[in-house]
Every structure is written in structure tokens, then in C-alpha cells.
mmCIF file of C-alpha atoms in Angstrom:
data_model
loop_
_atom_site.group_PDB
_atom_site.id
_atom_site.type_symbol
_atom_site.label_atom_id
_atom_site.label_comp_id
_atom_site.label_asym_id
_atom_site.label_seq_id
_atom_site.Cartn_x
_atom_site.Cartn_y
_atom_site.Cartn_z
ATOM 1 C CA UNK A 1 140.523 154.455 38.429
ATOM 2 C CA UNK A 2 139.595 157.825 36.971
ATOM 3 C CA UNK A 3 139.419 158.569 33.247
ATOM 4 C CA UNK A 4 139.482 162.175 32.084
ATOM 5 C CA UNK A 5 137.727 162.847 28.790
ATOM 6 C CA UNK A 6 139.002 165.975 27.085
ATOM 7 C CA UNK A 7 136.285 168.008 25.386
ATOM 8 C CA UNK A 8 136.875 170.532 22.597
ATOM 9 C CA UNK A 9 134.286 172.600 20.761
ATOM 10 C CA UNK A 10 133.100 170.098 18.156
ATOM 11 C CA UNK A 11 133.972 166.884 20.015
ATOM 12 C CA UNK A 12 131.084 164.463 19.537
ATOM 13 C CA UNK A 13 132.250 161.087 20.859
ATOM 14 C CA UNK A 14 132.893 162.424 24.362
ATOM 15 C CA UNK A 15 129.636 161.087 25.803
ATOM 16 C CA UNK A 16 130.152 157.674 24.198
ATOM 17 C CA UNK A 17 133.563 157.493 25.876
ATOM 18 C CA UNK A 18 132.040 158.582 29.181
ATOM 19 C CA UNK A 19 129.381 155.888 28.914
ATOM 20 C CA UNK A 20 131.995 153.282 27.988
ATOM 21 C CA UNK A 21 134.270 153.768 30.970
ATOM 22 C CA UNK A 22 131.711 154.920 33.546
ATOM 23 C CA UNK A 23 128.625 152.816 32.916
ATOM 24 C CA UNK A 24 130.040 149.779 31.111
ATOM 25 C CA UNK A 25 133.307 149.402 33.010
ATOM 26 C CA UNK A 26 132.276 151.030 36.292
ATOM 27 C CA UNK A 27 135.209 153.443 36.505
ATOM 28 C CA UNK A 28 135.243 157.082 37.530
ATOM 29 C CA UNK A 29 134.993 159.490 34.629
ATOM 30 C CA UNK A 30 135.074 163.264 34.245
ATOM 31 C CA UNK A 31 134.764 165.642 31.325
ATOM 32 C CA UNK A 32 137.646 168.070 30.984
ATOM 33 C CA UNK A 33 136.933 171.275 29.096
ATOM 34 C CA UNK A 34 139.899 172.128 26.874
ATOM 35 C CA UNK A 35 140.131 175.776 27.923
ATOM 36 C CA UNK A 36 140.651 175.124 31.644
ATOM 37 C CA UNK A 37 142.143 171.671 31.832
ATOM 38 C CA UNK A 38 142.526 170.401 35.369
ATOM 39 C CA UNK A 39 143.895 166.871 35.153
ATOM 40 C CA UNK A 40 144.240 166.455 38.908
ATOM 41 C CA UNK A 41 143.166 163.012 40.012
ATOM 42 C CA UNK A 42 143.024 161.565 36.488
ATOM 43 C CA UNK A 43 144.850 158.279 35.973
ATOM 44 C CA UNK A 44 144.310 158.155 32.225
ATOM 45 C CA UNK A 45 142.977 160.431 29.494
ATOM 46 C CA UNK A 46 140.781 159.919 26.480
ATOM 47 C CA UNK A 47 140.941 162.414 23.613
ATOM 48 C CA UNK A 48 137.656 161.599 21.895
ATOM 49 C CA UNK A 49 136.525 161.761 18.293
ATOM 50 C CA UNK A 50 134.506 164.430 16.575
ATOM 51 C CA UNK A 51 135.236 167.551 14.584
ATOM 52 C CA UNK A 52 137.156 169.803 16.946
ATOM 53 C CA UNK A 53 137.043 173.389 15.658
ATOM 54 C CA UNK A 54 135.096 172.172 12.639
ATOM 55 C CA UNK A 55 138.243 170.532 11.223
ATOM 56 C CA UNK A 56 139.250 174.033 10.085
ATOM 57 C CA UNK A 57 142.654 174.282 8.386
ATOM 58 C CA UNK A 58 143.481 170.596 9.076
ATOM 59 C CA UNK A 59 141.750 168.024 11.275
ATOM 60 C CA UNK A 60 143.074 168.494 14.805
ATOM 61 C CA UNK A 61 145.254 171.517 13.992
ATOM 62 C CA UNK A 62 143.443 174.043 16.188
ATOM 63 C CA UNK A 63 142.874 171.669 19.085
ATOM 64 C CA UNK A 64 146.585 170.814 19.033
ATOM 65 C CA UNK A 65 147.470 174.327 20.209
ATOM 66 C CA UNK A 66 144.739 174.689 22.833
ATOM 67 C CA UNK A 67 145.639 174.940 26.552
ATOM 68 C CA UNK A 68 144.556 171.329 27.077
ATOM 69 C CA UNK A 69 147.390 170.049 24.916
ATOM 70 C CA UNK A 70 150.058 171.662 27.072
ATOM 71 C CA UNK A 71 148.615 169.745 30.011
ATOM 72 C CA UNK A 72 148.209 166.540 28.021
ATOM 73 C CA UNK A 73 151.847 166.670 26.881
ATOM 74 C CA UNK A 74 152.975 166.966 30.509
ATOM 75 C CA UNK A 75 150.575 164.153 31.472
ATOM 76 C CA UNK A 76 152.098 161.910 28.780
ATOM 77 C CA UNK A 77 155.601 162.872 29.879
ATOM 78 C CA UNK A 78 154.784 161.716 33.418
ATOM 79 C CA UNK A 79 154.095 158.272 31.940
ATOM 80 C CA UNK A 80 150.306 158.213 32.235
ATOM 81 C CA UNK A 81 148.242 156.460 29.556
ATOM 82 C CA UNK A 82 146.489 158.598 26.937
ATOM 83 C CA UNK A 83 144.346 157.296 24.111
ATOM 84 C CA UNK A 84 143.359 159.479 21.156
ATOM 85 C CA UNK A 85 140.487 158.102 19.103
ATOM 86 C CA UNK A 86 139.735 159.270 15.551
ATOM 87 C CA UNK A 87 139.850 163.085 15.770
ATOM 88 C CA UNK A 88 141.697 162.464 19.048
ATOM 89 C CA UNK A 89 144.361 160.585 17.056
ATOM 90 C CA UNK A 90 144.558 163.480 14.603
ATOM 91 C CA UNK A 91 145.026 165.882 17.531
ATOM 92 C CA UNK A 92 147.844 163.758 19.014
ATOM 93 C CA UNK A 93 149.545 163.795 15.588
ATOM 94 C CA UNK A 94 149.125 167.535 15.063
ATOM 95 C CA UNK A 95 150.462 168.256 18.538
ATOM 96 C CA UNK A 96 153.548 166.118 17.953
ATOM 97 C CA UNK A 97 152.775 163.639 20.745
ATOM 98 C CA UNK A 98 152.679 160.998 18.001
ATOM 99 C CA UNK A 99 154.721 161.055 14.767
ATOM 100 C CA UNK A 100 153.276 161.397 11.265
ATOM 101 C CA UNK A 101 150.137 163.020 9.885
ATOM 102 C CA UNK A 102 146.705 162.228 8.476
ATOM 103 C CA UNK A 103 145.636 162.998 4.940
ATOM 104 C CA UNK A 104 142.330 162.607 3.127
ATOM 105 C CA UNK A 105 141.055 159.072 2.532
ATOM 106 C CA UNK A 106 142.262 157.736 -0.814
ATOM 107 C CA UNK A 107 138.766 157.766 -2.337
ATOM 108 C CA UNK A 108 137.897 161.151 -0.721
ATOM 109 C CA UNK A 109 134.848 159.673 0.971
ATOM 110 C CA UNK A 110 133.830 159.787 4.606
ATOM 111 C CA UNK A 111 133.900 156.084 5.538
ATOM 112 C CA UNK A 112 131.629 154.726 8.246
ATOM 113 C CA UNK A 113 131.834 150.939 8.562
ATOM 114 C CA UNK A 114 133.069 148.021 10.629
ATOM 115 C CA UNK A 115 136.673 146.997 10.054
ATOM 116 C CA UNK A 116 138.781 144.047 11.146
ATOM 117 C CA UNK A 117 142.010 144.919 12.892
ATOM 118 C CA UNK A 118 145.035 142.732 13.289
ATOM 119 C CA UNK A 119 146.582 143.201 16.720
ATOM 120 C CA UNK A 120 150.320 143.518 16.150
ATOM 121 C CA UNK A 121 151.536 143.809 19.714
ATOM 122 C CA UNK A 122 149.652 142.454 22.715
ATOM 123 C CA UNK A 123 152.226 143.620 25.196
ATOM 124 C CA UNK A 124 151.299 147.297 25.532
ATOM 125 C CA UNK A 125 149.370 149.415 28.033
ATOM 126 C CA UNK A 126 146.433 149.231 25.626
ATOM 127 C CA UNK A 127 146.522 145.556 24.620
ATOM 128 C CA UNK A 128 147.725 143.644 27.696
ATOM 129 C CA UNK A 129 144.249 142.054 28.121
ATOM 130 C CA UNK A 130 144.138 140.719 24.577
ATOM 131 C CA UNK A 131 146.046 137.534 25.464
ATOM 132 C CA UNK A 132 145.960 135.416 22.308
ATOM 133 C CA UNK A 133 143.348 137.503 20.580
ATOM 134 C CA UNK A 134 144.993 138.585 17.339
ATOM 135 C CA UNK A 135 141.985 139.959 15.516
ATOM 136 C CA UNK A 136 139.284 142.376 16.618
ATOM 137 C CA UNK A 137 136.507 144.244 14.887
ATOM 138 C CA UNK A 138 135.828 147.957 15.452
ATOM 139 C CA UNK A 139 134.028 150.596 13.421
ATOM 140 C CA UNK A 140 135.742 153.493 11.671
ATOM 141 C CA UNK A 141 134.078 156.828 10.869
ATOM 142 C CA UNK A 142 136.370 159.362 9.250
ATOM 143 C CA UNK A 143 137.336 161.290 6.123
ATOM 144 C CA UNK A 144 140.979 161.929 7.054
ATOM 145 C CA UNK A 145 142.345 158.596 8.199
ATOM 146 C CA UNK A 146 145.068 157.922 5.694
ATOM 147 C CA UNK A 147 148.159 157.743 7.864
ATOM 148 C CA UNK A 148 151.354 159.218 6.459
ATOM 149 C CA UNK A 149 154.902 159.243 7.789
ATOM 150 C CA UNK A 150 158.195 159.293 5.914
ATOM 151 C CA UNK A 151 160.055 156.024 5.234
ATOM 152 C CA UNK A 152 162.446 156.510 8.125
ATOM 153 C CA UNK A 153 159.639 157.094 10.616
ATOM 154 C CA UNK A 154 157.696 154.077 9.354
ATOM 155 C CA UNK A 155 160.774 151.913 9.779
ATOM 156 C CA UNK A 156 161.188 153.159 13.337
ATOM 157 C CA UNK A 157 157.523 152.471 14.183
ATOM 158 C CA UNK A 158 157.773 148.949 12.794
ATOM 159 C CA UNK A 159 161.144 148.214 14.381
ATOM 160 C CA UNK A 160 160.027 149.333 17.827
ATOM 161 C CA UNK A 161 156.739 147.413 17.753
ATOM 162 C CA UNK A 162 154.758 150.639 17.846
ATOM 163 C CA UNK A 163 152.260 149.752 15.125
ATOM 164 C CA UNK A 164 149.508 148.381 17.322
ATOM 165 C CA UNK A 165 146.644 147.813 14.865
ATOM 166 C CA UNK A 166 146.450 147.248 11.116
ATOM 167 C CA UNK A 167 143.407 147.082 8.854
ATOM 168 C CA UNK A 168 142.874 143.435 7.913
ATOM 169 C CA UNK A 169 140.250 141.019 6.609
ATOM 170 C CA UNK A 170 138.302 138.595 8.766
ATOM 171 C CA UNK A 171 141.114 136.042 8.542
ATOM 172 C CA UNK A 172 143.645 138.590 9.718
ATOM 173 C CA UNK A 173 145.299 139.047 6.321
ATOM 174 C CA UNK A 174 146.670 142.516 5.673
ATOM 175 C CA UNK A 175 146.796 143.742 2.078
ATOM 176 C CA UNK A 176 145.839 146.646 -0.161
ATOM 177 C CA UNK A 177 142.370 145.146 -0.450
ATOM 178 C CA UNK A 178 141.859 145.381 3.305
ATOM 179 C CA UNK A 179 143.000 149.009 3.438
ATOM 180 C CA UNK A 180 139.913 151.238 3.653
ATOM 181 C CA UNK A 181 141.537 154.655 3.475
ATOM 182 C CA UNK A 182 144.999 154.486 1.919
ATOM 183 C CA UNK A 183 146.844 154.447 5.248
ATOM 184 C CA UNK A 184 150.531 153.578 4.780
ATOM 185 C CA UNK A 185 151.279 149.975 5.845
ATOM 186 C CA UNK A 186 147.542 149.649 6.667
ATOM 187 C CA UNK A 187 148.191 151.476 9.928
ATOM 188 C CA UNK A 188 145.115 151.921 12.120
ATOM 189 C CA UNK A 189 146.819 152.677 15.437
ATOM 190 C CA UNK A 190 150.300 153.601 16.700
ATOM 191 C CA UNK A 191 152.095 154.177 19.992
ATOM 192 C CA UNK A 192 154.514 156.893 21.060
ATOM 193 C CA UNK A 193 158.085 155.868 21.783
ATOM 194 C CA UNK A 194 157.435 155.459 25.502
ATOM 195 C CA UNK A 195 154.377 153.298 24.855
ATOM 196 C CA UNK A 196 151.920 155.305 26.954
ATOM 197 C CA UNK A 197 150.125 157.268 24.218
ATOM 198 C CA UNK A 198 148.019 155.496 21.615
ATOM 199 C CA UNK A 199 146.348 157.016 18.584
ATOM 200 C CA UNK A 200 143.817 154.959 16.663
ATOM 201 C CA UNK A 201 141.223 155.765 14.006
ATOM 202 C CA UNK A 202 138.735 152.948 14.880
ATOM 203 C CA UNK A 203 136.278 153.594 17.701
ATOM 204 C CA UNK A 204 136.573 151.168 20.652
ATOM 205 C CA UNK A 205 133.998 153.182 22.631
ATOM 206 C CA UNK A 206 131.344 152.201 20.088
ATOM 207 C CA UNK A 207 131.911 148.479 20.632
ATOM 208 C CA UNK A 208 131.445 148.015 24.348
ATOM 209 C CA UNK A 209 128.272 145.990 24.795
ATOM 210 C CA UNK A 210 126.843 142.849 23.224
ATOM 211 C CA UNK A 211 123.552 144.709 22.672
ATOM 212 C CA UNK A 212 125.295 146.729 19.956
ATOM 213 C CA UNK A 213 126.781 143.574 18.482
ATOM 214 C CA UNK A 214 130.393 143.785 19.537
ATOM 215 C CA UNK A 215 132.388 144.076 22.752
ATOM 216 C CA UNK A 216 135.906 144.150 21.338
ATOM 217 C CA UNK A 217 136.421 147.759 22.369
ATOM 218 C CA UNK A 218 136.286 146.811 26.046
ATOM 219 C CA UNK A 219 139.648 145.068 25.819
ATOM 220 C CA UNK A 220 141.423 148.337 25.106
ATOM 221 C CA UNK A 221 139.976 150.212 28.082
ATOM 222 C CA UNK A 222 140.358 147.139 30.315
ATOM 223 C CA UNK A 223 144.012 146.987 29.295
ATOM 224 C CA UNK A 224 144.422 150.636 30.323
ATOM 225 C CA UNK A 225 142.846 149.847 33.693
ATOM 226 C CA UNK A 226 145.212 146.904 34.104
ATOM 227 C CA UNK A 227 148.181 149.103 33.189
ATOM 228 C CA UNK A 228 147.285 151.692 35.832
ATOM 229 C CA UNK A 229 146.488 149.286 38.670
ATOM 230 C CA UNK B 1 155.542 193.995 3.680
ATOM 231 C CA UNK B 2 151.933 194.217 4.676
ATOM 232 C CA UNK B 3 150.164 191.182 3.308
ATOM 233 C CA UNK B 4 151.708 187.701 3.191
ATOM 234 C CA UNK B 5 150.306 185.482 0.462
ATOM 235 C CA UNK B 6 150.969 181.916 1.497
ATOM 236 C CA UNK B 7 150.702 178.827 -0.666
ATOM 237 C CA UNK B 8 150.571 175.520 1.203
ATOM 238 C CA UNK B 9 151.082 172.381 -0.890
ATOM 239 C CA UNK B 10 151.383 168.685 -0.069
ATOM 240 C CA UNK B 11 154.977 167.535 -0.407
ATOM 241 C CA UNK B 12 156.099 165.487 -3.382
ATOM 242 C CA UNK B 13 155.396 161.861 -2.644
ATOM 243 C CA UNK B 14 152.424 162.503 -0.379
ATOM 244 C CA UNK B 15 149.280 161.134 -1.982
ATOM 245 C CA UNK B 16 146.924 163.925 -3.062
ATOM 246 C CA UNK B 17 143.567 162.238 -3.664
ATOM 247 C CA UNK B 18 141.855 165.573 -4.433
ATOM 248 C CA UNK B 19 144.416 166.360 -7.101
ATOM 249 C CA UNK B 20 144.050 162.884 -8.572
ATOM 250 C CA UNK B 21 140.251 163.184 -8.666
ATOM 251 C CA UNK B 22 140.448 166.595 -10.375
ATOM 252 C CA UNK B 23 142.984 165.151 -12.831
ATOM 253 C CA UNK B 24 140.608 162.334 -13.778
ATOM 254 C CA UNK B 25 137.677 164.715 -14.081
ATOM 255 C CA UNK B 26 139.637 167.023 -16.390
ATOM 256 C CA UNK B 27 140.440 164.034 -18.579
ATOM 257 C CA UNK B 28 136.801 163.022 -18.636
ATOM 258 C CA UNK B 29 136.056 166.537 -19.921
ATOM 259 C CA UNK B 30 138.326 165.698 -22.820
ATOM 260 C CA UNK B 31 141.526 167.493 -21.816
ATOM 261 C CA UNK B 32 144.533 165.486 -22.906
ATOM 262 C CA UNK B 33 148.175 165.754 -22.028
ATOM 263 C CA UNK B 34 147.794 166.553 -18.334
ATOM 264 C CA UNK B 35 150.786 165.301 -16.391
ATOM 265 C CA UNK B 36 149.475 165.957 -12.931
ATOM 266 C CA UNK B 37 147.159 168.044 -10.742
ATOM 267 C CA UNK B 38 147.991 168.986 -7.169
ATOM 268 C CA UNK B 39 145.614 170.878 -4.894
ATOM 269 C CA UNK B 40 146.775 173.034 -2.022
ATOM 270 C CA UNK B 41 145.672 175.962 0.114
ATOM 271 C CA UNK B 42 146.050 179.680 -0.294
ATOM 272 C CA UNK B 43 146.182 181.819 2.856
ATOM 273 C CA UNK B 44 146.551 185.574 3.300
ATOM 274 C CA UNK B 45 147.919 187.010 6.526
ATOM 275 C CA UNK B 46 147.735 190.790 6.818
ATOM 276 C CA UNK B 47 149.998 192.297 9.435
ATOM 277 C CA UNK B 48 149.225 195.441 11.380
ATOM 278 C CA UNK B 49 151.374 198.465 10.489
ATOM 279 C CA UNK B 50 152.890 198.482 13.945
ATOM 280 C CA UNK B 51 153.695 194.738 14.069
ATOM 281 C CA UNK B 52 157.180 194.444 15.505
ATOM 282 C CA UNK B 53 160.276 192.624 14.349
ATOM 283 C CA UNK B 54 161.236 190.629 11.298
ATOM 284 C CA UNK B 55 157.967 190.225 9.420
ATOM 285 C CA UNK B 56 159.153 187.442 7.144
ATOM 286 C CA UNK B 57 160.509 185.468 10.080
ATOM 287 C CA UNK B 58 157.258 186.013 11.949
ATOM 288 C CA UNK B 59 155.068 184.652 9.144
ATOM 289 C CA UNK B 60 157.437 181.723 8.575
ATOM 290 C CA UNK B 61 157.039 180.849 12.222
ATOM 291 C CA UNK B 62 153.230 181.016 11.841
ATOM 292 C CA UNK B 63 153.488 178.639 8.880
ATOM 293 C CA UNK B 64 155.587 176.186 10.818
ATOM 294 C CA UNK B 65 153.513 176.276 13.983
ATOM 295 C CA UNK B 66 150.000 176.287 12.584
ATOM 296 C CA UNK B 67 149.308 177.222 8.969
ATOM 297 C CA UNK B 68 151.124 174.221 7.494
ATOM 298 C CA UNK B 69 151.957 170.765 8.781
ATOM 299 C CA UNK B 70 155.682 170.284 8.071
ATOM 300 C CA UNK B 71 155.257 166.497 8.081
ATOM 301 C CA UNK B 72 153.192 166.546 4.888
ATOM 302 C CA UNK B 73 153.225 170.099 3.527
ATOM 303 C CA UNK B 74 155.558 172.752 2.138
ATOM 304 C CA UNK B 75 154.764 176.443 2.084
ATOM 305 C CA UNK B 76 155.840 179.477 0.095
ATOM 306 C CA UNK B 77 155.396 183.093 1.090
ATOM 307 C CA UNK B 78 155.034 185.990 -1.289
ATOM 308 C CA UNK B 79 154.717 189.538 0.047
ATOM 309 C CA UNK B 80 152.353 192.180 -1.238
ATOM 310 C CA UNK B 81 153.600 195.664 -0.479
#
């Protein structure tokens, strides 16, 4: 299987994603420069984290109108899996592939720490390898991760099982106290309506090997591989 | 209609942590009776003299497509002659 990793000026998690799928999981991987996006041969895409275009105007706003996004939208429409991580999530929101928007963290700080995530739906293209695992731990690293959508949209996301991950404590409880950034309903990751595009603020590519203390991120990429095969 | 002065503000009901922080700081400076502080963006777009078409419509379109995010923000345009 071949993963394409879309690179914008200012992306900085692109090489981590490459390492994760290529060296840890033994899949094919290729960088795709945003200005001349050739997605031929890619089975899945990763829109990595970072600070595309310096976060000018709004995080992800400039990247969302780059040539790559036209191609990514068509790629999503054809039913292929796409994961947007951190700034990648913000880009998928700004481009309209996913509903809602990100605002500044409630305490205005850039937060870099491990979080526990409750897995709300283990029957998606990104969680089919989770089996009974209902709780994972992944790090977050962002300043604009407070998810916002209007009440109607939130109801739709909930009703359709499209909230995939929620910030929780180590027992899996979800409350205001376990919400690091002010995200509505503790949302950490959501799916598009068709279920083939995921946006998530936590970084699975940083939790791929026991040597770094945590392998929970593997499950997400392994699920994508399962979904494609 | 040469220069568009655009104010972009978070919609009512969208949490504005910057505004809240500034509000608290103003109170810690001793200012009383503040009901609220909201922080937004100010953008100027200057059009070329020979720009075609409906200038107001054009700048509105720019606001909707890039300069604001309609999910969380409203915008207002004021024209400088």
C-alpha cells in the first residue's frame, strides 16, 4: 500500500509521518509537494501537522486553497482514506472537507502533552484494528485545537457516529476536567459523512514505537491499511 | 470605492479566549464596569483603479472564500473613497 504525504511550506510533521508508515509499518510512502500534487498510485493520504503558511490569517486557511486541496477533495470523493493530523485537521476544516472550525485553546497556551483519548467508534476505516480497545494515549501539540461547530452540526456528528475520539482521563471518563483546549464535547477527532476522511488533533505518528514509550498510534495507520486491502 | 476596510469578528456564542483574557487584564488594572471584550481582525484590501465589476460583491466574495471563516466569524466592510 502507498501513502502519500502532502507537504506545504511550513509542514513539520511530514518526516515523522513518512517514518511511521515507511519504516515502522513497511509500507510505500511518498512526499507530495502541494504545488504540483500528483496523487497517482496513492492508496491513502496523510495531511501532516506543522504551521503551513506560518498559520497566517487562520491556521490552515492558506493551505486550504492551494492546488493540493483540489486534488485531495477529488481523492476523498473517490472514497479513498485521508487523515489530517493537527494542522492537517485544521486544513481539512478550512477546506470544507470536514465540518466546523478550530479556535484558540481556551487558556491561549500552546499545549504539548500526552492525552488519553476515548475511542467512540471502532468500526471506521481508521479504527477497525482497535477491537475492544476503548482508550488510547497520544500526544497533542497545538495552540488552535478548540473544536467549534454549531449545535445542529454537533448533533449530526454525534448522531452519525462521526465523533471518533474524545479527550478523556486514564479511566476513559470524559468531562470538562479532561478537556485540554476547550473543544466542544471534548472532540479530538471527527469523520466526514462518508467516513473516509478523518481529522484529529493528537499525533498518532509520534506514538509508533515502544522505544518512544507508546505504540498506540500504529493502530490508526494499521486500520487504514486494513481498510484499503 | 478604492480601499475596503474589513472588520472580522468571532460570532456571538463562539468562545473568544483572547477577549476574555484582555477583559480580565483590564479589570486587574482597576477598570470596573466592563461588560465584555471581543478581539477581531482588521484587514484593508486596496483595489486597482481598473479592477472590473461590482467592487463590493468582489470583496464580499474574498471575505467568504478566504479572509473570514463563515463557520465562526462575521465580517463587515466599510469603503474608503
